[in-house]
PDB file of C-alpha atoms in Angstrom:
ATOM      1  CA  MET A  73       0.000   0.000   0.000  1.00 55.00           C
ATOM      2  CA  THR A  74       1.456   3.309  -1.086  1.00 58.00           C
ATOM      3  CA  VAL A  75       0.645   6.887  -0.213  1.00 52.00           C
ATOM      4  CA  VAL A  76      -1.065   7.274  -3.597  1.00 54.00           C
ATOM      5  CA  ASP A  77      -3.389   4.350  -2.807  1.00 55.00           C
ATOM      6  CA  ILE A  78      -4.359   5.898   0.521  1.00 55.00           C
ATOM      7  CA  PHE A  79      -5.234   9.285  -0.969  1.00 55.00           C
ATOM      8  CA  CYS A  80      -6.824   8.011  -4.184  1.00 57.00           C
ATOM      9  CA  GLY A  81      -9.667   6.098  -2.636  1.00 56.00           C
ATOM     10  CA  MET A  82      -8.351   2.953  -1.053  1.00 53.00           C
ATOM     11  CA  GLY A  83     -10.909   3.456   1.699  1.00 52.00           C
ATOM     12  CA  ARG A  84     -13.921   3.369  -0.644  1.00 55.00           C
ATOM     13  CA  GLY A  85     -14.556  -0.331  -0.407  1.00 55.00           C
ATOM     14  CA  ARG A  86     -14.513  -2.601   2.570  1.00 55.00           C
ATOM     15  CA  GLY A  87     -11.201  -4.285   3.298  1.00 55.00           C
ATOM     16  CA  ALA A  88     -10.682  -7.994   3.752  1.00 55.00           C
ATOM     17  CA  GLY A  89     -10.920  -7.855   7.532  1.00 55.00           C
ATOM     18  CA  SER A  90     -13.966  -5.612   7.856  1.00 56.00           C
ATOM     19  CA  ARG A  91     -17.511  -6.668   8.463  1.00 58.00           C
ATOM     20  CA  SER A  92     -19.517  -6.892   5.288  1.00 59.00           C
ATOM     21  CA  LYS A  93     -22.953  -7.118   6.864  1.00 68.00           C
ATOM     22  CA  ARG A  94     -24.835  -4.664   9.011  1.00 74.00           C
ATOM     23  CA  ARG A  95     -25.785  -5.652  12.496  1.00 79.00           C
ATOM     24  CA  GLN A  96     -29.401  -6.774  12.500  1.00 85.00           C
ATOM     25  CA  VAL A  97     -31.619  -4.784  14.849  1.00 84.00           C
ATOM     26  CA  THR A  98     -35.002  -5.718  16.136  1.00 89.00           C
ATOM     27  CA  GLU A  99     -38.097  -3.654  15.534  1.00 90.00           C
ATOM     28  CA  ARG A 100     -38.142  -2.673  19.220  1.00 91.00           C
ATOM     29  CA  GLU A 101     -34.549  -1.385  19.062  1.00 90.00           C
ATOM     30  CA  ARG A 102     -35.345   0.555  15.914  1.00 91.00           C
ATOM     31  CA  ALA A 103     -38.442   2.122  17.539  1.00 91.00           C
ATOM     32  CA  ALA A 104     -36.426   3.035  20.640  1.00 91.00           C
ATOM     33  CA  ALA A 105     -33.736   4.665  18.475  1.00 92.00           C
ATOM     34  CA  VAL A 106     -36.347   6.647  16.538  1.00 92.00           C
ATOM     35  CA  GLU A 107     -37.974   7.813  19.782  1.00 93.00           C
ATOM     36  CA  ASP A 108     -34.602   8.879  21.213  1.00 93.00           C
ATOM     37  CA  TYR A 109     -33.892  10.786  18.023  1.00 94.00           C
ATOM     38  CA  ARG A 110     -37.262  12.557  18.140  1.00 95.00           C
ATOM     39  CA  GLU A 111     -36.737  13.541  21.772  1.00 95.00           C
ATOM     40  CA  SER A 112     -33.278  14.924  20.972  1.00 94.00           C
ATOM     41  CA  VAL A 113     -34.588  16.950  18.044  1.00 95.00           C
ATOM     42  CA  GLY A 114     -37.483  18.217  20.174  1.00 94.00           C
ATOM     43  CA  ARG A 115     -35.105  19.399  22.897  1.00 95.00           C
ATOM     44  CA  LEU A 116     -32.903  21.084  20.289  1.00 96.00           C
ATOM     45  CA  GLN A 117     -35.878  22.883  18.742  1.00 94.00           C
ATOM     46  CA  HIS A 118     -37.134  23.992  22.153  1.00 93.00           C
ATOM     47  CA  THR A 119     -33.712  25.367  23.092  1.00 96.00           C
ATOM     48  CA  ALA A 120     -33.301  27.107  19.733  1.00 95.00           C
ATOM     49  CA  TYR A 121     -36.741  28.738  20.046  1.00 92.00           C
ATOM     50  CA  ARG A 122     -36.006  29.893  23.595  1.00 93.00           C
ATOM     51  CA  ASN A 123     -32.654  31.379  22.523  1.00 96.00           C
ATOM     52  CA  MET A 124     -34.241  33.165  19.560  1.00 95.00           C
ATOM     53  CA  ARG A 125     -37.050  34.555  21.736  1.00 94.00           C
ATOM     54  CA  GLN A 126     -34.565  35.833  24.297  1.00 95.00           C
ATOM     55  CA  THR A 127     -32.382  37.426  21.652  1.00 96.00           C
ATOM     56  CA  VAL A 128     -35.315  39.247  20.077  1.00 96.00           C
ATOM     57  CA  ALA A 129     -36.515  40.403  23.500  1.00 96.00           C
ATOM     58  CA  TYR A 130     -32.998  41.634  24.329  1.00 97.00           C
ATOM     59  CA  ALA A 131     -32.911  43.561  21.043  1.00 97.00           C
ATOM     60  CA  THR A 132     -36.165  45.371  21.810  1.00 97.00           C
ATOM     61  CA  ILE A 133     -34.926  46.161  25.317  1.00 97.00           C
ATOM     62  CA  PHE A 134     -31.680  47.495  23.829  1.00 97.00           C
ATOM     63  CA  VAL A 135     -33.629  49.757  21.459  1.00 97.00           C
ATOM     64  CA  ALA A 136     -35.605  51.073  24.437  1.00 97.00           C
ATOM     65  CA  ILE A 137     -32.432  51.764  26.413  1.00 97.00           C
ATOM     66  CA  ILE A 138     -30.938  53.680  23.492  1.00 96.00           C
ATOM     67  CA  ALA A 139     -34.176  55.664  23.119  1.00 95.00           C
ATOM     68  CA  MET A 140     -34.188  56.516  26.837  1.00 96.00           C
ATOM     69  CA  TRP A 141     -30.553  57.560  26.598  1.00 96.00           C
ATOM     70  CA  MET A 142     -31.347  59.824  23.642  1.00 93.00           C
ATOM     71  CA  LEU A 143     -34.180  61.395  25.647  1.00 93.00           C
ATOM     72  CA  PHE A 144     -31.890  61.793  28.639  1.00 94.00           C
ATOM     73  CA  ILE A 145     -29.161  63.621  26.694  1.00 94.00           C
ATOM     74  CA  GLY A 146     -31.711  65.888  25.007  1.00 91.00           C
ATOM     75  CA  GLN A 147     -31.759  64.585  21.449  1.00 88.00           C
ATOM     76  CA  ALA A 148     -35.544  64.358  21.286  1.00 85.00           C
ATOM     77  CA  THR A 149     -37.450  67.120  19.557  1.00 89.00           C
ATOM     78  CA  PRO A 150     -41.219  67.518  19.601  1.00 90.00           C
ATOM     79  CA  ALA A 151     -41.344  65.753  16.223  1.00 91.00           C
ATOM     80  CA  THR A 152     -39.234  62.775  17.330  1.00 91.00           C
ATOM     81  CA  PHE A 153     -40.564  62.375  20.858  1.00 94.00           C
ATOM     82  CA  PRO A 154     -43.504  60.096  19.901  1.00 95.00           C
ATOM     83  CA  TRP A 155     -41.119  57.731  18.101  1.00 95.00           C
ATOM     84  CA  TYR A 156     -38.835  57.569  21.113  1.00 96.00           C
ATOM     85  CA  ALA A 157     -41.885  56.826  23.269  1.00 96.00           C
ATOM     86  CA  VAL A 158     -42.908  53.992  20.917  1.00 97.00           C
ATOM     87  CA  ALA A 159     -39.376  52.557  21.108  1.00 96.00           C
ATOM     88  CA  ILE A 160     -39.439  52.705  24.906  1.00 97.00           C
ATOM     89  CA  LEU A 161     -42.825  51.000  24.898  1.00 97.00           C
ATOM     90  CA  SER A 162     -41.344  48.226  22.748  1.00 97.00           C
ATOM     91  CA  GLY A 163     -38.738  47.623  25.420  1.00 97.00           C
ATOM     92  CA  ALA A 164     -41.477  47.354  28.024  1.00 97.00           C
ATOM     93  CA  PHE A 165     -43.201  44.700  25.933  1.00 97.00           C
ATOM     94  CA  GLY A 166     -39.863  42.945  25.381  1.00 96.00           C
ATOM     95  CA  LEU A 167     -39.339  42.869  29.132  1.00 96.00           C
ATOM     96  CA  ALA A 168     -42.903  41.628  29.633  1.00 96.00           C
ATOM     97  CA  THR A 169     -42.093  38.462  27.669  1.00 95.00           C
ATOM     98  CA  TYR A 170     -40.159  37.240  30.701  1.00 94.00           C
ATOM     99  CA  PHE A 171     -43.237  37.526  32.917  1.00 95.00           C
ATOM    100  CA  VAL A 172     -45.754  35.834  30.603  1.00 95.00           C
ATOM    101  CA  ARG A 173     -45.640  32.073  31.142  1.00 92.00           C
ATOM    102  CA  GLN A 174     -48.018  30.663  28.515  1.00 94.00           C
ATOM    103  CA  PRO A 175     -46.340  30.170  25.115  1.00 89.00           C
ATOM    104  CA  ARG A 176     -49.052  31.638  22.875  1.00 93.00           C
ATOM    105  CA  PRO A 177     -49.561  34.944  24.768  1.00 95.00           C
ATOM    106  CA  ARG A 178     -45.775  35.261  25.128  1.00 95.00           C
ATOM    107  CA  LEU A 179     -45.466  35.007  21.354  1.00 94.00           C
ATOM    108  CA  TYR A 180     -48.061  37.748  20.912  1.00 97.00           C
ATOM    109  CA  VAL A 181     -46.321  40.017  23.425  1.00 97.00           C
ATOM    110  CA  LEU A 182     -43.010  39.463  21.643  1.00 96.00           C
ATOM    111  CA  ALA A 183     -44.597  40.211  18.255  1.00 97.00           C
ATOM    112  CA  VAL A 184     -46.018  43.483  19.610  1.00 97.00           C
ATOM    113  CA  ALA A 185     -42.575  44.363  20.994  1.00 97.00           C
ATOM    114  CA  VAL A 186     -40.920  43.764  17.620  1.00 97.00           C
ATOM    115  CA  VAL A 187     -43.528  45.758  15.700  1.00 97.00           C
ATOM    116  CA  LEU A 188     -43.248  48.686  18.125  1.00 97.00           C
ATOM    117  CA  ALA A 189     -39.436  48.600  17.932  1.00 97.00           C
ATOM    118  CA  VAL A 190     -39.478  48.644  14.139  1.00 97.00           C
ATOM    119  CA  VAL A 191     -42.036  51.470  14.061  1.00 97.00           C
ATOM    120  CA  GLY A 192     -40.114  53.459  16.675  1.00 96.00           C
ATOM    121  CA  VAL A 193     -36.707  53.110  15.014  1.00 95.00           C
ATOM    122  CA  THR A 194     -38.160  53.821  11.561  1.00 96.00           C
ATOM    123  CA  GLY A 195     -39.916  56.911  12.880  1.00 95.00           C
ATOM    124  CA  MET A 196     -36.730  58.108  14.569  1.00 92.00           C
ATOM    125  CA  PHE A 197     -34.753  57.834  11.347  1.00 92.00           C
ATOM    126  CA  LEU A 198     -37.418  59.388   9.159  1.00 93.00           C
ATOM    127  CA  THR A 199     -37.932  62.423  11.404  1.00 91.00           C
ATOM    128  CA  SER A 200     -34.283  63.134  12.124  1.00 79.00           C
TER     129      SER A 200
END
């Protein structure tokens, strides 16, 4: 066996000493493996959804903090004040997602927070 054989596909087929048959599994083992897989995927999806929800809520809270800071340093004019208020309200809704326990209402609260943040930031940019 040369280096060329190793890199050119010697490992494609099964060698003389390898097993040529798959291990036979029973229907019960197969069902248990499928159930374990489904549980793992379910946990992964749940964790991914929770992380996404938290990240979006953090973003709306961040927008609210920036809006409050801009109000505090005096950047708000009478034309931009309503947009800053909408952005601050979005942060309040983003914070409220941590107090709502049922999944469906929490999703609605988060959606309201995102819409208010987008409206507030868009209004700030258009009026400045």
